Amino acid sequence: MKKQLATLTIALGLFAAGTKLEAQDNMQDNKTSQDGMSDNKMSNGKMSNDKMSGDKMDDAQIVGIVLAADQIDIDYGKVALQKSKDAKVREFAQRMVTDHSAVQKRVIELAGKLGVKAEDSQTSTGLKSGAADITKKLKTLKGKEFDKFYIDNEVSYHKTVTDAVDAVLIPSAQNTELKSALQGAQPLFLTHLEHARSVQSGQGDSMAH
Amino acid sequence: MKKTLIYAYVSFLVLPALASSLTPTPATQKKSPATYKVAIKDFKFQPANLEVEVNDTVVWTNEDIVPHIVAAEKFKSESIDKGESWSLRVKQKGDFPYICRFHPTMKAELIVH
């Protein structure tokens, strides 16, 4: 369990803060990291393994993490819809808002049914704190710089989330329905990751009408 | 007696055979139109490749929690919400690759014979 929590810490710690650095790096050297798992980036995360090692993750905290992660991407998408003029970026952003809202609704309904009340944890608060920094950065950018930062961040974000869902959240979930819901949500996150990569590589959506 | 037998032969064997040879019949029996189902589930079209014939109907049903749009160069659905279906009666032969308009990495193909 400690190992799993450490993995989540690494993964989501990057998500919280390292992603920002990664996106900034990408803007400078035009290179894209798909996983961002370098030591340098880890050391910039706001959460450390030590902080998480004493935590016991329960279903309420898992629900809290999933809701936080969904809300963060909804908020990024809303910023993109306000600021981007690129049709493919806007379409992607709209999809993030719509799809993550649907997932969020389902998680809230399921939590209600199971009698699980979402709880904050170091991970979920770390996510929110990191997201606030990224949102602040997004608001300072415009034009192509904004689009690149947003999409690079989305690639990194979804890669991190899909890894964390597989490696930590699904194995940690105690309730079978919650576990099943997480497994059911994974294809959505993976589809978003592929979509983000296609926009990032400039392929976008060639059959769009 | 012989004459009667010959007459009977002409009536019962030759004439019907002659008549049927003059009636045009299709080379193959025409198949009645069929309906095929495609599930949109776990962000995949299932089956991803489907072969049908002209005048068949294909019904896509969304089993995911988010909306999808079936989109090819020759056809496009409206947004199909969770639990809803969209059907298409195919009128044209050809290979029709299609995607989900909302999630363009979801790809499949409809082949119409």
mmCIF file of C-alpha atoms in Angstrom:
data_model
loop_
_atom_site.group_PDB
_atom_site.id
_atom_site.type_symbol
_atom_site.label_atom_id
_atom_site.label_comp_id
_atom_site.label_asym_id
_atom_site.label_seq_id
_atom_site.Cartn_x
_atom_site.Cartn_y
_atom_site.Cartn_z
ATOM 1 C CA MET A 1 0.000 0.000 0.000
ATOM 2 C CA LYS A 2 2.856 2.341 0.833
ATOM 3 C CA LYS A 3 4.317 1.686 -2.579
ATOM 4 C CA GLN A 4 1.004 2.456 -4.230
ATOM 5 C CA LEU A 5 0.636 5.668 -2.314
ATOM 6 C CA ALA A 6 4.142 6.649 -3.273
ATOM 7 C CA THR A 7 3.284 6.018 -6.915
ATOM 8 C CA LEU A 8 0.217 8.178 -6.612
ATOM 9 C CA THR A 9 2.226 10.840 -4.886
ATOM 10 C CA ILE A 10 4.722 10.870 -7.688
ATOM 11 C CA ALA A 11 2.058 10.803 -10.351
ATOM 12 C CA LEU A 12 -0.304 13.324 -8.868
ATOM 13 C CA GLY A 13 2.453 15.436 -7.408
ATOM 14 C CA LEU A 14 3.600 15.986 -10.960
ATOM 15 C CA PHE A 15 0.066 16.646 -11.954
ATOM 16 C CA ALA A 16 -0.189 19.278 -9.235
ATOM 17 C CA ALA A 17 2.972 21.202 -9.894
ATOM 18 C CA GLY A 18 5.390 19.498 -12.236
ATOM 19 C CA THR A 19 2.998 19.755 -15.133
ATOM 20 C CA LYS A 20 3.355 23.456 -15.031
ATOM 21 C CA LEU A 21 7.094 23.178 -15.340
ATOM 22 C CA GLU A 22 6.789 20.643 -18.093
ATOM 23 C CA ALA A 23 4.516 22.835 -20.127
ATOM 24 C CA GLN A 24 6.852 25.755 -19.616
ATOM 25 C CA ASP A 25 9.786 23.627 -20.710
ATOM 26 C CA ASN A 26 7.904 22.603 -23.801
ATOM 27 C CA MET A 27 7.328 26.195 -24.717
ATOM 28 C CA GLN A 28 11.023 26.853 -24.522
ATOM 29 C CA ASP A 29 12.548 23.921 -26.323
ATOM 30 C CA ASN A 30 9.540 22.689 -28.272
ATOM 31 C CA LYS A 31 9.920 19.180 -26.888
ATOM 32 C CA THR A 32 7.067 17.232 -25.483
ATOM 33 C CA SER A 33 7.360 14.903 -22.569
ATOM 34 C CA GLN A 34 4.588 12.330 -22.425
ATOM 35 C CA ASP A 35 5.105 11.237 -18.890
ATOM 36 C CA GLY A 36 7.159 13.927 -17.246
ATOM 37 C CA MET A 37 8.597 11.454 -14.778
ATOM 38 C CA SER A 38 12.017 13.046 -14.411
ATOM 39 C CA ASP A 39 13.608 13.491 -11.004
ATOM 40 C CA ASN A 40 13.913 17.169 -11.579
ATOM 41 C CA LYS A 41 10.202 17.547 -12.062
ATOM 42 C CA MET A 42 9.411 15.312 -9.133
ATOM 43 C CA SER A 43 11.499 17.462 -6.889
ATOM 44 C CA ASN A 44 9.351 20.404 -7.819
ATOM 45 C CA GLY A 45 6.136 18.668 -6.836
ATOM 46 C CA LYS A 46 4.262 20.118 -3.915
ATOM 47 C CA MET A 47 3.711 16.744 -2.305
ATOM 48 C CA SER A 48 6.453 14.427 -1.220
ATOM 49 C CA ASN A 49 6.443 10.706 -0.625
ATOM 50 C CA ASP A 50 7.036 11.354 3.060
ATOM 51 C CA LYS A 51 3.927 13.449 3.374
ATOM 52 C CA MET A 52 1.794 10.755 1.804
ATOM 53 C CA SER A 53 3.352 7.712 3.368
ATOM 54 C CA GLY A 54 1.367 7.996 6.567
ATOM 55 C CA ASP A 55 -1.951 8.450 4.776
ATOM 56 C CA LYS A 56 -4.466 5.692 4.426
ATOM 57 C CA MET A 57 -6.516 6.193 1.313
ATOM 58 C CA ASP A 58 -10.132 5.215 1.687
ATOM 59 C CA ASP A 59 -13.085 5.368 -0.678
ATOM 60 C CA ALA A 60 -14.136 8.815 0.556
ATOM 61 C CA GLN A 61 -10.694 10.174 -0.290
ATOM 62 C CA ILE A 62 -10.688 8.421 -3.651
ATOM 63 C CA VAL A 63 -14.007 10.067 -4.472
ATOM 64 C CA GLY A 64 -12.507 13.381 -3.331
ATOM 65 C CA ILE A 65 -9.524 12.913 -5.633
ATOM 66 C CA VAL A 66 -11.664 11.957 -8.640
ATOM 67 C CA LEU A 67 -13.998 14.917 -8.126
ATOM 68 C CA ALA A 68 -11.052 17.284 -7.725
ATOM 69 C CA ALA A 69 -9.345 15.931 -10.844
ATOM 70 C CA ASP A 70 -12.559 16.253 -12.867
ATOM 71 C CA GLN A 71 -13.252 19.767 -11.654
ATOM 72 C CA ILE A 72 -9.719 20.882 -12.431
ATOM 73 C CA ASP A 73 -9.981 19.788 -16.045
ATOM 74 C CA ILE A 74 -13.425 21.343 -16.378
ATOM 75 C CA ASP A 75 -11.952 24.619 -15.149
ATOM 76 C CA TYR A 76 -8.965 24.418 -17.523
ATOM 77 C CA GLY A 77 -11.424 23.779 -20.349
ATOM 78 C CA LYS A 78 -13.501 26.811 -19.426
ATOM 79 C CA VAL A 79 -10.413 29.013 -19.469
ATOM 80 C CA ALA A 80 -9.500 27.601 -22.891
ATOM 81 C CA LEU A 81 -12.976 28.325 -24.204
ATOM 82 C CA GLN A 82 -12.625 31.902 -23.049
ATOM 83 C CA LYS A 83 -9.142 32.463 -24.422
ATOM 84 C CA SER A 84 -8.417 30.202 -27.400
ATOM 85 C CA LYS A 85 -9.391 31.026 -30.941
ATOM 86 C CA ASP A 86 -8.088 27.767 -32.391
ATOM 87 C CA ALA A 87 -11.022 25.593 -33.522
ATOM 88 C CA LYS A 88 -9.373 22.293 -32.590
ATOM 89 C CA VAL A 89 -8.277 23.531 -29.187
ATOM 90 C CA ARG A 90 -11.736 24.936 -28.510
ATOM 91 C CA GLU A 91 -13.394 21.692 -29.579
ATOM 92 C CA PHE A 92 -11.114 19.703 -27.334
ATOM 93 C CA ALA A 93 -11.754 22.084 -24.437
ATOM 94 C CA GLN A 94 -15.511 21.826 -24.917
ATOM 95 C CA ARG A 95 -15.233 18.040 -24.873
ATOM 96 C CA MET A 96 -13.307 18.170 -21.605
ATOM 97 C CA VAL A 97 -15.985 20.346 -20.023
ATOM 98 C CA THR A 98 -18.828 18.116 -21.248
ATOM 99 C CA ASP A 99 -17.231 14.725 -20.573
ATOM 100 C CA HIS A 100 -15.701 15.499 -17.189
ATOM 101 C CA SER A 101 -18.980 17.063 -16.087
ATOM 102 C CA ALA A 102 -20.711 13.790 -17.004
ATOM 103 C CA VAL A 103 -18.139 11.765 -15.069
ATOM 104 C CA GLN A 104 -18.435 14.104 -12.112
ATOM 105 C CA LYS A 105 -22.210 13.763 -12.108
ATOM 106 C CA ARG A 106 -21.919 9.993 -12.165
ATOM 107 C CA VAL A 107 -19.379 9.946 -9.343
ATOM 108 C CA ILE A 108 -21.588 12.195 -7.204
ATOM 109 C CA GLU A 109 -24.603 9.958 -7.875
ATOM 110 C CA LEU A 110 -22.635 6.824 -7.086
ATOM 111 C CA ALA A 111 -21.157 8.305 -3.914
ATOM 112 C CA GLY A 112 -24.669 9.273 -2.814
ATOM 113 C CA LYS A 113 -25.929 5.785 -3.490
ATOM 114 C CA LEU A 114 -23.050 4.213 -1.582
ATOM 115 C CA GLY A 115 -23.302 6.674 1.257
ATOM 116 C CA VAL A 116 -19.732 7.852 0.682
ATOM 117 C CA LYS A 117 -19.052 11.515 1.346
ATOM 118 C CA ALA A 118 -16.117 12.937 -0.590
ATOM 119 C CA GLU A 119 -13.216 13.864 1.639
ATOM 120 C CA ASP A 120 -10.183 15.964 1.014
ATOM 121 C CA SER A 121 -6.756 14.422 1.377
ATOM 122 C CA GLN A 122 -3.253 15.717 0.911
ATOM 123 C CA THR A 123 -3.503 14.490 -2.655
ATOM 124 C CA SER A 124 -6.734 16.290 -3.507
ATOM 125 C CA THR A 125 -5.645 19.520 -1.832
ATOM 126 C CA GLY A 126 -2.289 19.243 -3.587
ATOM 127 C CA LEU A 127 -4.092 18.830 -6.888
ATOM 128 C CA LYS A 128 -6.180 21.925 -6.284
ATOM 129 C CA SER A 129 -3.183 23.953 -5.227
ATOM 130 C CA GLY A 130 -1.171 22.913 -8.295
ATOM 131 C CA ALA A 131 -4.137 23.605 -10.533
ATOM 132 C CA ALA A 132 -4.446 27.112 -9.143
ATOM 133 C CA ASP A 133 -0.858 27.797 -10.236
ATOM 134 C CA ILE A 134 -1.496 26.411 -13.706
ATOM 135 C CA THR A 135 -4.712 28.363 -14.077
ATOM 136 C CA LYS A 136 -2.871 31.520 -13.080
ATOM 137 C CA LYS A 137 -0.288 30.792 -15.765
ATOM 138 C CA LEU A 138 -2.966 30.033 -18.361
ATOM 139 C CA LYS A 139 -4.526 33.397 -17.682
ATOM 140 C CA THR A 140 -1.282 35.211 -18.445
ATOM 141 C CA LEU A 141 -0.844 33.591 -21.865
ATOM 142 C CA LYS A 142 -2.558 34.259 -25.144
ATOM 143 C CA GLY A 143 -2.658 33.126 -28.752
ATOM 144 C CA LYS A 144 -0.467 30.211 -29.779
ATOM 145 C CA GLU A 145 1.467 30.318 -26.530
ATOM 146 C CA PHE A 146 -1.745 29.748 -24.657
ATOM 147 C CA ASP A 147 -2.854 26.926 -26.966
ATOM 148 C CA LYS A 148 0.459 25.132 -26.665
ATOM 149 C CA PHE A 149 0.619 25.430 -22.904
ATOM 150 C CA TYR A 150 -2.978 24.283 -22.551
ATOM 151 C CA ILE A 151 -2.630 21.241 -24.819
ATOM 152 C CA ASP A 152 0.771 20.216 -23.454
ATOM 153 C CA ASN A 153 -0.694 20.388 -19.979
ATOM 154 C CA GLU A 154 -3.706 18.330 -21.050
ATOM 155 C CA VAL A 155 -1.474 15.583 -22.459
ATOM 156 C CA SER A 156 0.577 15.491 -19.281
ATOM 157 C CA TYR A 157 -2.506 15.692 -17.090
ATOM 158 C CA HIS A 158 -4.338 12.814 -18.751
ATOM 159 C CA LYS A 159 -1.239 10.640 -18.850
ATOM 160 C CA THR A 160 -0.752 11.196 -15.145
ATOM 161 C CA VAL A 161 -4.399 10.584 -14.331
ATOM 162 C CA THR A 162 -4.642 7.376 -16.389
ATOM 163 C CA ASP A 163 -1.473 6.055 -14.747
ATOM 164 C CA ALA A 164 -2.728 6.947 -11.274
ATOM 165 C CA VAL A 165 -6.182 5.446 -11.877
ATOM 166 C CA ASP A 166 -4.623 2.166 -13.011
ATOM 167 C CA ALA A 167 -1.817 1.944 -10.481
ATOM 168 C CA VAL A 168 -3.403 3.399 -7.380
ATOM 169 C CA LEU A 169 -7.052 4.389 -7.389
ATOM 170 C CA ILE A 170 -8.503 1.161 -8.800
ATOM 171 C CA PRO A 171 -6.393 -1.120 -6.573
ATOM 172 C CA SER A 172 -7.130 1.037 -3.513
ATOM 173 C CA ALA A 173 -10.908 1.242 -3.960
ATOM 174 C CA GLN A 174 -12.664 -0.937 -1.414
ATOM 175 C CA ASN A 175 -16.200 -0.786 -2.714
ATOM 176 C CA THR A 176 -16.702 -2.942 -5.799
ATOM 177 C CA GLU A 177 -19.088 -0.471 -7.455
ATOM 178 C CA LEU A 178 -16.601 2.347 -6.983
ATOM 179 C CA LYS A 179 -13.829 0.143 -8.337
ATOM 180 C CA SER A 180 -15.995 -0.751 -11.320
ATOM 181 C CA ALA A 181 -16.859 2.916 -11.949
ATOM 182 C CA LEU A 182 -13.156 3.803 -11.957
ATOM 183 C CA GLN A 183 -12.483 0.976 -14.393
ATOM 184 C CA GLY A 184 -15.374 2.218 -16.538
ATOM 185 C CA ALA A 185 -14.025 5.769 -16.567
ATOM 186 C CA GLN A 186 -10.550 4.739 -17.689
ATOM 187 C CA PRO A 187 -11.439 4.389 -21.424
ATOM 188 C CA LEU A 188 -12.693 7.979 -21.314
ATOM 189 C CA PHE A 189 -9.420 9.258 -19.844
ATOM 190 C CA LEU A 190 -7.424 7.246 -22.380
ATOM 191 C CA THR A 191 -9.542 8.589 -25.244
ATOM 192 C CA HIS A 192 -8.959 12.122 -23.971
ATOM 193 C CA LEU A 193 -5.228 11.437 -23.802
ATOM 194 C CA GLU A 194 -5.181 10.251 -27.426
ATOM 195 C CA HIS A 195 -7.294 13.217 -28.479
ATOM 196 C CA ALA A 196 -4.993 15.661 -26.689
ATOM 197 C CA ARG A 197 -1.958 14.086 -28.346
ATOM 198 C CA SER A 198 -3.554 14.347 -31.775
ATOM 199 C CA VAL A 199 -4.265 18.047 -31.240
ATOM 200 C CA GLN A 200 -0.750 18.497 -29.868
ATOM 201 C CA SER A 201 0.782 16.870 -32.935
ATOM 202 C CA GLY A 202 -1.362 18.977 -35.227
ATOM 203 C CA GLN A 203 -3.403 16.074 -36.550
ATOM 204 C CA GLY A 204 -6.585 17.123 -34.869
ATOM 205 C CA ASP A 205 -9.743 15.764 -36.281
ATOM 206 C CA SER A 206 -9.360 15.199 -39.986
ATOM 207 C CA MET A 207 -12.868 13.935 -40.591
ATOM 208 C CA ALA A 208 -14.641 16.732 -38.842
ATOM 209 C CA HIS A 209 -17.636 18.161 -40.659
ATOM 210 C CA MET B 1 -54.341 -44.586 -77.328
ATOM 211 C CA LYS B 2 -50.918 -43.609 -78.568
ATOM 212 C CA LYS B 3 -52.230 -40.236 -79.627
ATOM 213 C CA THR B 4 -53.720 -39.673 -76.200
ATOM 214 C CA LEU B 5 -50.423 -40.496 -74.494
ATOM 215 C CA ILE B 6 -48.525 -38.119 -76.708
ATOM 216 C CA TYR B 7 -51.038 -35.373 -75.950
ATOM 217 C CA ALA B 8 -50.707 -36.013 -72.250
ATOM 218 C CA TYR B 9 -46.932 -35.831 -72.482
ATOM 219 C CA VAL B 10 -47.134 -32.482 -74.267
ATOM 220 C CA SER B 11 -49.641 -31.141 -71.738
ATOM 221 C CA PHE B 12 -47.975 -32.212 -68.516
ATOM 222 C CA LEU B 13 -44.288 -32.142 -69.271
ATOM 223 C CA VAL B 14 -43.401 -30.106 -72.313
ATOM 224 C CA LEU B 15 -45.758 -27.175 -71.927
ATOM 225 C CA PRO B 16 -44.949 -26.360 -68.313
ATOM 226 C CA ALA B 17 -41.260 -26.672 -69.091
ATOM 227 C CA LEU B 18 -41.642 -24.412 -72.075
ATOM 228 C CA ALA B 19 -43.651 -21.927 -70.057
ATOM 229 C CA SER B 20 -41.101 -21.796 -67.264
ATOM 230 C CA SER B 21 -38.288 -21.280 -69.722
ATOM 231 C CA LEU B 22 -40.076 -18.204 -71.013
ATOM 232 C CA THR B 23 -40.658 -16.700 -67.545
ATOM 233 C CA PRO B 24 -37.750 -14.557 -66.392
ATOM 234 C CA THR B 25 -36.437 -15.587 -62.950
ATOM 235 C CA PRO B 26 -33.813 -13.776 -60.880
ATOM 236 C CA ALA B 27 -30.372 -15.333 -60.940
ATOM 237 C CA THR B 28 -30.212 -15.249 -57.128
ATOM 238 C CA GLN B 29 -32.869 -14.990 -54.475
ATOM 239 C CA LYS B 30 -33.199 -11.387 -53.230
ATOM 240 C CA LYS B 31 -32.350 -11.054 -49.517
ATOM 241 C CA SER B 32 -34.737 -9.098 -47.378
ATOM 242 C CA PRO B 33 -33.156 -6.062 -45.662
ATOM 243 C CA ALA B 34 -31.515 -6.818 -42.328
ATOM 244 C CA THR B 35 -30.823 -4.702 -39.254
ATOM 245 C CA TYR B 36 -27.406 -4.650 -37.623
ATOM 246 C CA LYS B 37 -26.479 -3.235 -34.235
ATOM 247 C CA VAL B 38 -23.330 -1.368 -33.283
ATOM 248 C CA ALA B 39 -22.719 -0.649 -29.607
ATOM 249 C CA ILE B 40 -20.816 2.471 -28.638
ATOM 250 C CA LYS B 41 -19.254 1.243 -25.445
ATOM 251 C CA ASP B 42 -16.066 2.009 -23.535
ATOM 252 C CA PHE B 43 -15.278 4.597 -26.191
ATOM 253 C CA LYS B 44 -15.220 2.008 -28.972
ATOM 254 C CA PHE B 45 -17.559 1.082 -31.793
ATOM 255 C CA GLN B 46 -18.374 -2.582 -31.347
ATOM 256 C CA PRO B 47 -17.993 -4.172 -33.851
ATOM 257 C CA ALA B 48 -15.409 -1.837 -35.301
ATOM 258 C CA ASN B 49 -15.841 -3.318 -38.781
ATOM 259 C CA LEU B 50 -19.260 -4.176 -40.088
ATOM 260 C CA GLU B 51 -20.243 -5.508 -43.522
ATOM 261 C CA VAL B 52 -23.805 -4.997 -44.704
ATOM 262 C CA GLU B 53 -25.732 -4.781 -47.958
ATOM 263 C CA VAL B 54 -27.557 -1.934 -49.618
ATOM 264 C CA ASN B 55 -30.944 -1.314 -47.962
ATOM 265 C CA ASP B 56 -29.824 -2.859 -44.666
ATOM 266 C CA THR B 57 -30.179 -0.748 -41.539
ATOM 267 C CA VAL B 58 -27.461 -0.101 -38.985
ATOM 268 C CA VAL B 59 -28.400 1.023 -35.478
ATOM 269 C CA TRP B 60 -25.788 2.622 -33.234
ATOM 270 C CA THR B 61 -26.595 2.641 -29.501
ATOM 271 C CA ASN B 62 -24.626 4.722 -27.030
ATOM 272 C CA GLU B 63 -23.835 2.744 -23.888
ATOM 273 C CA ASP B 64 -21.312 5.281 -22.578
ATOM 274 C CA ILE B 65 -22.110 8.056 -20.118
ATOM 275 C CA VAL B 66 -21.125 10.852 -22.508
ATOM 276 C CA PRO B 67 -22.616 11.773 -25.888
ATOM 277 C CA HIS B 68 -21.148 10.592 -29.185
ATOM 278 C CA ILE B 69 -21.651 11.493 -32.853
ATOM 279 C CA VAL B 70 -21.250 8.971 -35.673
ATOM 280 C CA ALA B 71 -19.582 10.821 -38.546
ATOM 281 C CA ALA B 72 -18.377 9.732 -41.982
ATOM 282 C CA GLU B 73 -17.938 11.684 -45.175
ATOM 283 C CA LYS B 74 -21.325 10.484 -46.410
ATOM 284 C CA PHE B 75 -23.358 10.395 -43.224
ATOM 285 C CA LYS B 76 -23.490 11.959 -39.800
ATOM 286 C CA SER B 77 -25.734 11.493 -36.802
ATOM 287 C CA GLU B 78 -26.953 14.039 -34.350
ATOM 288 C CA SER B 79 -25.494 13.893 -30.871
ATOM 289 C CA ILE B 80 -26.413 10.478 -29.448
ATOM 290 C CA ASP B 81 -26.843 10.750 -25.698
ATOM 291 C CA LYS B 82 -26.365 8.004 -23.151
ATOM 292 C CA GLY B 83 -28.859 5.206 -23.786
ATOM 293 C CA GLU B 84 -30.037 6.631 -27.108
ATOM 294 C CA SER B 85 -29.764 5.155 -30.602
ATOM 295 C CA TRP B 86 -29.387 6.419 -34.151
ATOM 296 C CA SER B 87 -30.167 4.378 -37.232
ATOM 297 C CA LEU B 88 -29.116 4.594 -40.852
ATOM 298 C CA ARG B 89 -30.558 2.748 -43.837
ATOM 299 C CA VAL B 90 -27.669 2.359 -46.237
ATOM 300 C CA LYS B 91 -28.363 3.211 -49.857
ATOM 301 C CA GLN B 92 -24.939 3.218 -51.395
ATOM 302 C CA LYS B 93 -22.209 0.625 -51.848
ATOM 303 C CA GLY B 94 -18.732 1.390 -50.662
ATOM 304 C CA ASP B 95 -16.327 1.498 -47.754
ATOM 305 C CA PHE B 96 -17.207 4.151 -45.215
ATOM 306 C CA PRO B 97 -14.653 4.797 -42.483
ATOM 307 C CA TYR B 98 -16.206 6.766 -39.669
ATOM 308 C CA ILE B 99 -15.300 8.321 -36.354
ATOM 309 C CA CYS B 100 -16.964 9.811 -33.331
ATOM 310 C CA ARG B 101 -17.140 13.491 -34.111
ATOM 311 C CA PHE B 102 -16.659 14.323 -30.427
ATOM 312 C CA HIS B 103 -13.876 11.804 -29.848
ATOM 313 C CA PRO B 104 -12.061 11.566 -33.163
ATOM 314 C CA THR B 105 -9.688 8.852 -32.021
ATOM 315 C CA MET B 106 -12.676 6.479 -31.978
ATOM 316 C CA LYS B 107 -12.574 4.909 -35.436
ATOM 317 C CA ALA B 108 -14.539 2.209 -37.246
ATOM 318 C CA GLU B 109 -15.640 1.195 -40.722
ATOM 319 C CA LEU B 110 -18.907 0.325 -42.432
ATOM 320 C CA ILE B 111 -18.571 -1.721 -45.615
ATOM 321 C CA VAL B 112 -21.634 -1.831 -47.858
ATOM 322 C CA HIS B 113 -21.860 -4.511 -50.568
#
